[in-house]
Tab-separated table of C-alpha atoms in Angstrom:
chain	number	residue	atom	x	y	z
B	115	MET	CA	-15.002	-45.088	15.243
B	116	THR	CA	-14.486	-42.983	18.361
B	117	SER	CA	-10.749	-43.708	18.486
B	118	GLU	CA	-10.331	-42.548	14.892
B	119	ARG	CA	-8.176	-39.431	14.386
B	120	MET	CA	-10.294	-36.494	13.259
B	121	VAL	CA	-9.623	-33.201	11.474
B	122	ARG	CA	-11.564	-30.272	12.908
B	123	LEU	CA	-12.661	-27.456	10.628
B	124	SER	CA	-14.447	-24.223	11.388
B	125	ILE	CA	-15.992	-22.853	8.202
B	126	LYS	CA	-17.566	-19.462	7.596
B	127	ARG	CA	-20.662	-20.091	5.502
B	128	GLN	CA	-23.233	-18.032	3.675
B	129	ALA	CA	-26.160	-19.478	1.709
B	130	SER	CA	-26.466	-16.641	-0.831
B	131	PRO	CA	-24.848	-13.264	-1.610
B	132	ASP	CA	-27.385	-11.422	0.557
B	133	SER	CA	-27.954	-13.798	3.447
B	134	ARG	CA	-26.242	-13.663	6.836
B	135	SER	CA	-22.986	-15.483	7.367
B	136	TYR	CA	-22.428	-18.019	10.145
B	137	VAL	CA	-19.662	-20.343	11.296
B	138	GLU	CA	-20.155	-24.088	11.207
B	139	GLU	CA	-17.886	-26.724	12.752
B	140	PHE	CA	-17.018	-29.974	11.034
B	141	ALA	CA	-14.992	-33.023	12.057
B	142	ILE	CA	-13.855	-35.423	9.364
B	143	PRO	CA	-11.694	-38.552	9.483
B	144	TYR	CA	-7.967	-37.887	9.077
B	145	ARG	CA	-5.985	-39.283	6.162
B	146	PRO	CA	-2.228	-38.876	5.734
B	147	ASN	CA	-1.101	-36.087	3.347
B	148	MET	CA	-4.572	-34.621	3.228
B	149	ASN	CA	-5.011	-31.059	1.923
B	150	VAL	CA	-7.822	-28.581	2.555
B	151	THR	CA	-9.451	-29.444	-0.786
B	152	GLY	CA	-9.458	-33.124	0.277
B	153	ALA	CA	-11.094	-32.169	3.549
B	154	LEU	CA	-13.777	-30.177	1.720
B	155	MET	CA	-14.390	-33.131	-0.617
B	156	GLU	CA	-14.842	-35.301	2.475
B	157	ILE	CA	-17.526	-32.893	3.725
B	158	ARG	CA	-19.222	-33.014	0.327
B	159	LYS	CA	-19.253	-36.809	0.500
B	160	ASN	CA	-20.851	-36.785	3.910
B	161	PRO	CA	-22.290	-33.330	4.699
B	162	VAL	CA	-22.772	-33.714	8.438
B	163	ASN	CA	-21.574	-31.026	10.837
B	164	ALA	CA	-19.763	-31.591	14.137
B	165	LYS	CA	-23.102	-31.739	15.988
B	166	GLY	CA	-24.151	-34.664	13.774
B	167	GLU	CA	-26.750	-32.656	11.841
B	168	LYS	CA	-27.146	-33.202	8.124
B	169	VAL	CA	-26.423	-29.874	6.354
B	170	GLU	CA	-26.017	-28.499	2.844
B	171	PRO	CA	-22.531	-29.399	1.570
B	172	VAL	CA	-19.972	-26.582	1.695
B	173	VAL	CA	-19.540	-24.858	-1.672
B	174	TRP	CA	-16.071	-23.907	-2.919
B	175	GLU	CA	-14.291	-23.574	-6.259
B	176	SER	CA	-11.376	-25.579	-7.545
B	177	VAL	CA	-10.049	-26.545	-10.950
B	178	CYS	CA	-6.419	-27.563	-11.277
B	179	LEU	CA	-5.666	-28.965	-7.785
B	180	GLU	CA	-1.990	-28.045	-8.231
B	181	GLU	CA	-1.764	-24.330	-7.421
B	182	VAL	CA	-1.746	-22.955	-10.939
B	183	CYS	CA	-5.351	-21.858	-11.525
B	184	GLY	CA	-5.982	-19.770	-8.410
B	185	SER	CA	-9.663	-20.647	-8.112
B	186	CYS	CA	-9.537	-22.333	-4.677
B	187	SER	CA	-8.153	-19.210	-2.949
B	188	MET	CA	-9.656	-18.646	0.481
B	189	LEU	CA	-8.676	-17.471	3.939
B	190	ILE	CA	-7.082	-20.422	5.693
B	191	ASN	CA	-6.385	-19.654	9.350
B	192	GLY	CA	-6.639	-15.981	8.460
B	193	LYS	CA	-4.178	-15.993	5.545
B	194	PRO	CA	-5.146	-15.871	1.866
B	195	ARG	CA	-3.877	-18.982	0.076
B	196	GLN	CA	-4.977	-21.942	-2.039
B	197	ALA	CA	-6.901	-24.855	-0.505
B	198	CYS	CA	-5.114	-27.337	-2.796
B	199	SER	CA	-1.607	-26.476	-1.585
B	200	SER	CA	-2.536	-26.148	2.098
B	201	LEU	CA	-1.671	-29.404	3.857
B	202	ILE	CA	-3.708	-30.407	6.899
B	203	ASP	CA	-0.583	-31.609	8.720
B	204	GLN	CA	0.886	-28.109	8.563
B	205	LEU	CA	-2.197	-26.280	9.853
B	206	GLU	CA	-3.277	-25.476	13.369
B	207	GLN	CA	-6.665	-26.989	14.247
B	208	PRO	CA	-9.502	-26.238	14.176
B	209	ILE	CA	-8.687	-25.076	10.664
B	210	ARG	CA	-10.521	-21.810	10.073
B	211	LEU	CA	-11.805	-21.412	6.508
B	212	ALA	CA	-13.446	-18.227	5.243
B	213	PRO	CA	-14.110	-16.725	1.804
B	214	LEU	CA	-11.821	-13.953	0.503
B	215	SER	CA	-13.250	-10.692	1.838
B	216	SER	CA	-12.209	-8.484	-1.089
B	217	PHE	CA	-14.639	-10.059	-3.550
B	218	PRO	CA	-18.440	-10.456	-3.620
B	219	ILE	CA	-19.518	-13.766	-2.058
B	220	VAL	CA	-21.457	-16.192	-4.246
B	221	ARG	CA	-21.947	-18.896	-1.652
B	222	ASP	CA	-19.912	-20.267	1.296
B	223	LEU	CA	-16.250	-20.199	0.205
B	224	MET	CA	-17.002	-19.305	-3.413
B	225	VAL	CA	-16.389	-15.690	-4.451
B	226	ASP	CA	-16.785	-13.755	-7.690
B	227	ARG	CA	-13.348	-12.622	-8.913
B	228	GLU	CA	-14.692	-10.944	-12.033
B	229	GLN	CA	-13.315	-7.508	-11.081
B	230	LEU	CA	-9.838	-8.993	-11.422
B	231	PHE	CA	-10.500	-10.217	-14.946
B	232	ASP	CA	-12.158	-6.916	-15.854
B	233	ALA	CA	-9.016	-5.114	-14.652
B	234	LEU	CA	-6.868	-7.369	-16.876
B	235	LYS	CA	-9.007	-6.331	-19.843
B	236	ARG	CA	-8.680	-2.708	-18.788
B	237	VAL	CA	-4.876	-2.795	-18.763
B	238	HIS	CA	-4.649	-4.551	-22.148
B	239	ALA	CA	-3.106	-7.680	-20.580
B	240	TRP	CA	-2.537	-9.490	-23.844
B	241	ILE	CA	-0.274	-9.240	-26.893
B	242	ASP	CA	-1.748	-8.162	-30.216
B	243	ILE	CA	-0.660	-10.589	-32.909
B	244	ASP	CA	-3.628	-10.500	-35.275
B	245	GLY	CA	-3.908	-8.183	-38.249
B	246	PRO	CA	-5.793	-7.987	-41.555
B	247	PHE	CA	-2.740	-9.514	-43.240
B	248	ASP	CA	0.183	-11.709	-42.222
B	249	LEU	CA	2.223	-9.636	-39.811
B	250	GLY	CA	5.260	-11.916	-40.097
B	251	PRO	CA	7.426	-13.105	-37.223
B	252	GLY	CA	7.786	-10.729	-34.287
B	253	PRO	CA	11.079	-9.551	-32.782
B	254	ARG	CA	13.006	-12.045	-30.674
B	255	MET	CA	12.828	-11.882	-26.908
B	256	PRO	CA	16.232	-11.769	-25.204
B	257	GLU	CA	16.816	-14.819	-23.006
B	258	HIS	CA	17.633	-12.663	-19.994
B	259	THR	CA	14.279	-10.862	-20.298
B	260	ARG	CA	12.422	-14.117	-20.865
B	261	ARG	CA	13.799	-15.477	-17.613
B	262	TRP	CA	12.494	-12.748	-15.330
B	263	ALA	CA	9.324	-12.225	-17.364
B	264	TYR	CA	8.548	-15.900	-16.837
B	265	GLU	CA	8.407	-15.265	-13.090
B	266	LEU	CA	5.801	-12.519	-13.657
B	267	SER	CA	3.796	-14.818	-15.943
B	268	LYS	CA	3.209	-17.191	-13.015
B	269	CYS	CA	0.380	-14.931	-11.813
B	270	MET	CA	-2.815	-17.010	-11.683
B	271	THR	CA	-5.166	-14.115	-10.755
B	272	CYS	CA	-5.879	-15.894	-7.469
B	273	GLY	CA	-6.662	-12.636	-5.656
B	274	CYS	CA	-4.421	-13.150	-2.595
B	275	CYS	CA	-2.599	-9.851	-3.212
B	276	LEU	CA	-5.869	-7.937	-3.461
B	277	GLU	CA	-7.071	-9.596	-0.274
B	278	ALA	CA	-3.988	-8.508	1.710
B	279	CYS	CA	-3.775	-5.000	0.218
B	280	PRO	CA	-5.069	-2.341	2.644
B	281	ASN	CA	-5.958	-0.113	-0.309
B	282	VAL	CA	-8.265	-2.656	-1.976
B	283	ASN	CA	-11.631	-2.212	-0.270
B	284	PRO	CA	-15.125	-0.881	-0.969
B	285	LYS	CA	-14.046	2.716	-0.179
B	286	SER	CA	-11.331	2.669	-2.840
B	287	ASN	CA	-11.383	2.042	-6.589
B	288	PHE	CA	-7.821	0.656	-6.647
B	289	MET	CA	-7.601	-2.176	-9.200
B	290	GLY	CA	-5.070	-3.973	-7.001
B	291	PRO	CA	-1.519	-5.277	-7.421
B	292	ALA	CA	-2.107	-8.245	-9.777
B	293	PRO	CA	-3.395	-6.408	-12.889
B	294	ILE	CA	-0.776	-3.669	-12.456
B	295	GLN	CA	2.139	-6.066	-12.337
B	296	GLN	CA	0.806	-7.736	-15.512
B	297	VAL	CA	1.482	-4.475	-17.346
B	298	ARG	CA	5.186	-4.992	-16.711
B	299	LEU	CA	4.958	-8.532	-18.086
B	300	PHE	CA	3.275	-7.531	-21.342
B	301	ASN	CA	5.415	-4.412	-21.766
B	302	ALA	CA	8.529	-6.584	-21.449
B	303	HIS	CA	7.522	-8.667	-24.471
B	304	PRO	CA	9.069	-7.357	-27.713
B	305	THR	CA	5.712	-7.484	-29.526
B	306	GLY	CA	3.699	-6.441	-26.467
B	307	LYS	CA	5.976	-3.398	-26.135
B	308	MET	CA	4.322	-1.962	-29.260
B	309	ASN	CA	1.256	-1.203	-27.089
B	310	LYS	CA	3.247	-0.054	-24.080
B	311	GLU	CA	1.700	3.415	-23.870
B	312	VAL	CA	-1.829	2.002	-23.994
B	313	ARG	CA	-1.145	-0.047	-20.864
B	314	LEU	CA	0.728	2.743	-19.071
B	315	SER	CA	-2.073	5.209	-19.837
B	316	GLU	CA	-4.589	2.868	-18.277
B	317	ILE	CA	-2.742	2.428	-14.983
B	318	MET	CA	-2.261	6.212	-14.818
B	319	LYS	CA	-6.009	6.696	-14.527
B	320	SER	CA	-7.984	6.821	-11.283
B	321	GLY	CA	-7.739	3.542	-9.367
B	322	GLY	CA	-4.418	2.814	-11.053
B	323	ILE	CA	-0.844	2.675	-9.876
B	324	THR	CA	-0.821	5.777	-7.660
B	325	SER	CA	-3.457	4.150	-5.424
B	326	CYS	CA	-0.655	1.883	-4.190
B	327	GLY	CA	0.265	2.791	-0.599
B	328	ASN	CA	3.482	0.744	-0.394
B	329	SER	CA	2.340	-1.571	2.402
B	330	GLN	CA	4.014	-4.331	0.367
B	331	ASN	CA	1.639	-6.980	1.751
B	332	CYS	CA	1.093	-8.231	-1.817
B	333	VAL	CA	4.619	-9.521	-2.248
B	334	GLU	CA	4.479	-11.192	1.171
B	335	VAL	CA	1.319	-13.196	0.477
B	336	CYS	CA	1.850	-14.020	-3.238
B	337	PRO	CA	1.772	-17.849	-3.454
B	338	LYS	CA	3.907	-17.750	-6.621
B	339	SER	CA	6.548	-15.449	-5.052
B	340	ILE	CA	6.169	-12.917	-7.867
B	341	PRO	CA	8.258	-9.760	-7.237
B	342	ILE	CA	5.102	-7.618	-7.327
B	343	THR	CA	6.576	-4.619	-5.501
B	344	THR	CA	9.546	-4.543	-7.864
B	345	SER	CA	7.097	-4.511	-10.782
B	346	ILE	CA	5.065	-1.714	-9.212
B	347	ALA	CA	8.185	0.392	-8.508
B	348	HIS	CA	9.390	-0.237	-12.076
B	349	LEU	CA	6.022	0.890	-13.446
B	350	ASN	CA	6.160	3.935	-11.167
B	351	ARG	CA	9.327	4.876	-13.031
B	352	GLU	CA	7.753	4.108	-16.409
B	353	THR	CA	4.650	6.174	-15.678
B	354	THR	CA	6.757	9.064	-14.338
B	355	VAL	CA	8.807	9.059	-17.560
B	356	GLN	CA	5.591	8.748	-19.599
B	357	SER	CA	4.137	11.840	-17.873
B	358	PHE	CA	7.229	13.861	-18.734
B	359	LYS	CA	7.175	12.630	-22.335
B	360	ASP	CA	3.482	13.415	-22.711
B	361	PHE	CA	3.767	16.900	-21.221
B	362	PHE	CA	7.154	18.103	-22.465
B	363	GLY	CA	7.290	15.969	-25.579
B	364	GLY	CA	9.879	13.465	-26.679
B	365	GLY	CA	7.874	10.247	-26.580
B	366	PHE	CA	6.279	8.065	-29.194
N	97	MET	CA	-5.525	6.071	-27.963
N	98	GLU	CA	-3.633	9.247	-28.921
N	99	THR	CA	-6.644	11.400	-28.202
N	100	THR	CA	-7.083	10.069	-24.665
N	101	LYS	CA	-3.404	10.503	-23.883
N	102	GLY	CA	-3.035	12.415	-20.653
N	103	MET	CA	-6.780	12.444	-19.994
N	104	GLY	CA	-8.190	11.366	-16.650
N	105	ARG	CA	-4.828	11.610	-15.017
N	106	THR	CA	-5.619	14.289	-12.427
N	107	GLU	CA	-5.480	11.800	-9.571
N	108	ASN	CA	-2.226	10.294	-10.848
N	109	PHE	CA	-0.673	13.778	-11.025
N	110	LEU	CA	-1.973	14.861	-7.613
N	111	ARG	CA	-0.739	11.668	-5.946
N	112	LYS	CA	2.761	12.079	-7.386
N	113	LEU	CA	2.723	15.755	-6.402
N	114	HIS	CA	1.484	14.796	-2.930
N	115	SER	CA	4.458	12.495	-2.474
N	116	LEU	CA	6.909	15.121	-3.770
N	117	SER	CA	5.407	17.977	-1.745
N	118	GLY	CA	6.162	16.068	1.458
N	119	LEU	CA	9.864	16.413	0.628
N	120	ILE	CA	9.959	19.661	-1.303
N	121	PRO	CA	9.111	22.069	0.185
N	122	ILE	CA	7.617	20.620	3.405
N	123	GLY	CA	10.433	18.239	4.364
N	124	VAL	CA	13.083	20.828	3.596
N	125	PHE	CA	11.237	23.378	5.732
N	126	LEU	CA	10.801	20.839	8.550
N	127	THR	CA	14.547	20.150	8.552
N	128	VAL	CA	15.546	23.828	8.484
N	129	HIS	CA	12.970	24.633	11.181
N	130	THR	CA	14.317	21.832	13.408
N	131	LEU	CA	17.936	22.853	12.918
N	132	VAL	CA	17.178	26.512	13.663
N	133	ASN	CA	15.308	25.479	16.805
N	134	SER	CA	18.192	23.316	17.943
N	135	SER	CA	20.202	26.510	18.384
N	136	ALA	CA	18.260	26.753	21.674
N	137	ILE	CA	20.519	23.983	22.972
N	138	TRP	CA	23.268	26.660	23.089
N	139	GLY	CA	21.103	29.070	25.012
N	140	GLU	CA	18.518	31.815	24.706
N	141	GLU	CA	20.787	34.252	22.929
N	142	ALA	CA	21.881	31.782	20.254
N	143	TYR	CA	18.247	30.886	19.603
N	144	ASN	CA	17.063	34.460	19.341
N	145	VAL	CA	19.802	35.223	16.797
N	146	ALA	CA	18.994	32.149	14.647
N	147	ALA	CA	15.213	32.551	14.923
N	148	GLY	CA	15.592	36.278	14.305
N	149	VAL	CA	17.048	35.568	10.860
N	150	MET	CA	13.992	33.487	9.990
N	151	VAL	CA	11.518	36.000	11.435
N	152	ASN	CA	13.124	38.862	9.515
N	153	LEU	CA	13.463	37.117	6.145
N	154	PRO	CA	12.563	39.376	3.221
N	155	TYR	CA	9.319	38.491	1.402
N	156	LYS	CA	8.348	36.563	4.557
N	157	LEU	CA	4.603	36.556	3.893
N	158	PHE	CA	5.123	35.297	0.336
N	159	LEU	CA	7.545	32.592	1.465
N	160	GLU	CA	5.314	31.517	4.347
N	161	THR	CA	2.333	31.236	2.058
N	162	PHE	CA	3.874	29.369	-0.852
N	163	VAL	CA	6.648	27.408	0.854
N	164	ILE	CA	4.756	26.491	4.023
N	165	PHE	CA	1.010	27.002	4.243
N	166	VAL	CA	-0.248	26.160	0.746
N	167	PRO	CA	1.898	22.991	0.397
N	168	LEU	CA	1.003	21.928	3.965
N	169	LEU	CA	-2.727	22.335	3.369
N	170	PHE	CA	-2.508	20.534	0.023
N	171	HIS	CA	-0.478	17.669	1.496
N	172	GLY	CA	-2.571	17.458	4.668
N	173	ILE	CA	-6.018	17.543	3.111
N	174	LEU	CA	-5.172	15.148	0.269
N	175	GLY	CA	-3.373	12.956	2.812
N	176	ILE	CA	-6.483	12.658	4.982
N	177	TRP	CA	-8.514	11.731	1.891
N	178	ILE	CA	-5.947	9.019	1.053
N	179	ALA	CA	-5.740	7.704	4.628
N	180	LEU	CA	-9.510	7.417	4.957
N	181	LYS	CA	-9.587	5.131	1.912
N	182	ALA	CA	-7.473	2.449	3.585
N	183	LYS	CA	-8.669	-0.564	5.548
N	184	ASN	CA	-5.793	-1.013	7.954
N	185	ASN	CA	-4.998	-4.655	8.593
N	186	VAL	CA	-1.836	-4.746	10.700
N	187	ARG	CA	-3.339	-7.268	13.089
N	188	GLN	CA	-3.864	-9.786	10.307
N	189	TYR	CA	-0.729	-8.957	8.296
N	190	THR	CA	2.025	-8.126	10.785
N	191	TYR	CA	4.788	-7.424	8.236
N	192	VAL	CA	7.162	-4.529	8.970
N	193	ARG	CA	6.180	-2.632	5.814
N	194	ASN	CA	2.486	-2.956	6.642
N	195	TRP	CA	3.218	-1.371	10.013
N	196	GLY	CA	5.015	1.387	8.117
N	197	PHE	CA	1.872	1.897	6.008
N	198	PHE	CA	-0.298	2.098	9.139
N	199	LEU	CA	2.098	4.380	11.046
N	200	GLN	CA	2.432	6.709	8.041
N	201	ARG	CA	-1.313	7.315	8.213
N	202	LEU	CA	-1.437	7.500	12.021
N	203	THR	CA	1.471	9.980	12.230
N	204	GLY	CA	-0.163	11.968	9.427
N	205	PHE	CA	-3.268	12.501	11.563
N	206	ILE	CA	-1.120	13.314	14.619
N	207	MET	CA	0.864	15.834	12.567
N	208	PHE	CA	-2.253	17.491	11.229
N	209	ALA	CA	-3.659	18.058	14.719
N	210	PHE	CA	-0.246	19.019	16.098
N	211	LEU	CA	0.423	21.561	13.368
N	212	VAL	CA	-2.966	23.271	13.711
N	213	TRP	CA	-2.287	23.630	17.441
N	214	HIS	CA	1.366	24.613	16.951
N	215	VAL	CA	0.576	27.312	14.363
N	216	TRP	CA	-2.182	28.657	16.601
N	217	GLN	CA	0.111	28.858	19.636
N	218	THR	CA	3.061	30.441	17.844
N	219	ARG	CA	2.484	32.100	14.469
N	220	VAL	CA	-1.080	33.234	15.138
N	221	GLN	CA	-0.258	34.455	18.666
N	222	ALA	CA	2.675	36.435	17.228
N	223	GLU	CA	0.150	38.122	14.954
N	224	PHE	CA	-1.884	38.973	18.077
N	225	GLY	CA	1.113	40.732	19.577
N	226	VAL	CA	2.962	38.083	21.566
N	227	GLU	CA	6.690	38.643	21.086
N	228	PRO	CA	8.101	35.667	19.128
N	229	GLY	CA	11.310	34.312	20.592
N	230	PHE	CA	12.767	32.065	23.231
N	231	SER	CA	10.389	33.185	25.985
N	232	MET	CA	7.301	32.416	23.864
N	233	MET	CA	8.285	28.772	23.558
N	234	ALA	CA	9.539	28.589	27.147
N	235	ASP	CA	6.118	29.781	28.343
N	236	ILE	CA	4.361	27.075	26.314
N	237	VAL	CA	6.502	24.120	27.376
N	238	ALA	CA	6.491	25.245	31.012
N	239	ASN	CA	3.265	23.227	31.038
N	240	PRO	CA	4.405	19.558	31.230
N	241	VAL	CA	1.353	18.373	29.252
N	242	PHE	CA	2.212	20.752	26.419
N	243	LEU	CA	5.841	19.615	26.538
N	244	ALA	CA	4.763	15.960	26.249
N	245	LEU	CA	2.446	16.807	23.344
N	246	TYR	CA	5.298	18.647	21.622
N	247	ILE	CA	7.592	15.633	21.967
N	248	VAL	CA	4.899	13.333	20.534
N	249	GLY	CA	4.264	15.793	17.695
N	250	ILE	CA	7.964	16.133	16.866
N	251	VAL	CA	8.704	12.394	16.850
N	252	ALA	CA	5.548	11.662	14.791
N	253	SER	CA	6.558	14.361	12.295
N	254	MET	CA	10.041	12.945	11.892
N	255	PHE	CA	8.722	9.436	11.293
N	256	HIS	CA	6.211	10.706	8.751
N	257	PHE	CA	8.936	12.646	6.940
N	258	ALA	CA	11.526	9.837	6.963
N	259	ASN	CA	9.087	7.101	5.956
N	260	GLY	CA	7.691	9.504	3.371
N	261	ILE	CA	11.140	9.804	1.774
N	262	TRP	CA	11.214	6.004	1.515
N	263	THR	CA	7.808	5.869	-0.198
N	264	PHE	CA	8.642	8.887	-2.391
N	265	LEU	CA	11.649	7.014	-3.774
N	266	ILE	CA	9.305	4.182	-4.807
N	267	THR	CA	6.399	6.341	-5.958
N	268	TRP	CA	8.648	8.261	-8.337
N	269	GLY	CA	10.327	5.082	-9.525
N	270	ILE	CA	13.782	5.837	-8.148
N	271	THR	CA	14.262	2.764	-5.917
N	272	VAL	CA	12.993	-0.209	-7.916
N	273	THR	CA	14.970	-3.228	-6.725
N	274	PRO	CA	14.411	-4.813	-3.288
N	275	LYS	CA	18.068	-4.080	-2.525
N	276	SER	CA	17.772	-0.346	-3.195
N	277	GLN	CA	14.554	-0.247	-1.162
N	278	LYS	CA	16.353	-1.934	1.708
N	279	VAL	CA	19.264	0.512	1.617
N	280	SER	CA	16.855	3.464	1.459
N	281	LYS	CA	14.948	1.965	4.409
N	282	TYR	CA	18.090	2.034	6.580
N	283	ALA	CA	19.019	5.510	5.345
N	284	THR	CA	15.562	6.975	6.012
N	285	MET	CA	15.288	5.325	9.423
N	286	GLY	CA	18.676	6.925	10.174
N	287	ILE	CA	17.178	10.296	9.194
N	288	PHE	CA	14.215	9.564	11.508
N	289	VAL	CA	16.490	8.870	14.492
N	290	VAL	CA	18.820	11.834	13.902
N	291	LEU	CA	16.035	14.385	13.326
N	292	SER	CA	14.038	13.055	16.293
N	293	VAL	CA	17.032	13.412	18.617
N	294	ILE	CA	17.753	16.946	17.396
N	295	GLY	CA	14.075	17.908	17.579
N	296	VAL	CA	13.527	16.529	21.089
N	297	LEU	CA	16.772	18.062	22.412
N	298	ALA	CA	15.658	21.377	20.908
N	299	ILE	CA	12.264	21.391	22.624
N	300	LEU	CA	13.825	20.233	25.916
N	301	ALA	CA	16.161	23.222	25.712
N	302	PHE	CA	13.144	25.481	26.243
N	303	ALA	CA	11.815	23.509	29.200
């Protein structure tokens, strides 16, 4: 047992949204090709800390286990990323795990990302296809547009971009990069384009696109390599044009 | 949605205007001011001729108010409000652009303090009867501490202006692609270096 190779983890924990946080060390047996989710499952199986004390198992969220749902996002050695796609072999030990700091903590590594989903509702991040009668087939989407729009559709609302953004914090009401870049995705769709002004109007309100400070951290940390800053700059152009149209006339 | 069109957009408008005001008129004034000052490199007489044109401009009070002071106060006060809303995280995210974000805010604060001091020592003192001209500046920078502060203030101002051009091009939707943002980065950093050299040589000419 003592000669067995161990994985050391240092986890920031918190029992409830209001209680004090603390750091707890764990050491679990190593397995080849292990990821952080696997390590957390190991702790759940045998919730004993490095001092040998029996503790409450560490709470975290995960759904897809293949980096498409975004729910296991956390700070791993200080960087926001997904536990499922973070391999133990590629991480410096002790592996430091902490909850995302931009969202309210539920417990341990589990955070409440509701503000992100609320922002998606705010910016009309869907395509209206229902009507009181059959609306018929929509316009075709050009293949070229489909290709780059597909890249934008990879966003899994994981929250990494909000975490890294210096303008997303309790002092600011900035909705963050993810919901803004979704506006470009839905405005690129031939049917979605019919509600273009609704989405642009929303990101032109307080906490919208002009709260971006161009630190460009979002594009650096995005696990899906979405060209977020290109989307933001594009929407800066769209909202500028929209302002001119609304004031001088010539739109709609 | 038609009825809400254009409503609640004050912040959006002010932020776009904030970005633009840093270039026009403030950036234009900063450039002209620096170039006029650089005439000091060719001596006291050259400077007094060039500065004399500026001092004796017609409608000077009107121009000073609406080209310099009002835009500066608007840009400075709104800028402080914006900067105070950031949680700077350059230690955790050490990317070049994040440093640019941090330095833009830092140089903004430096500029604000520098300009209050600079206006007090020059424009306000001129109002109190000190003769504006080469000797006024020479008297100020005779103090090595003041000279050092001037150099810091000038270099910080040039960075803020040059980096501000880069962000303006994004904020107004002119540079959208990563390639255009890269080209504008090199161009604006070139502006930073050139204006800093001219500005520092100009102040050293008084020392």
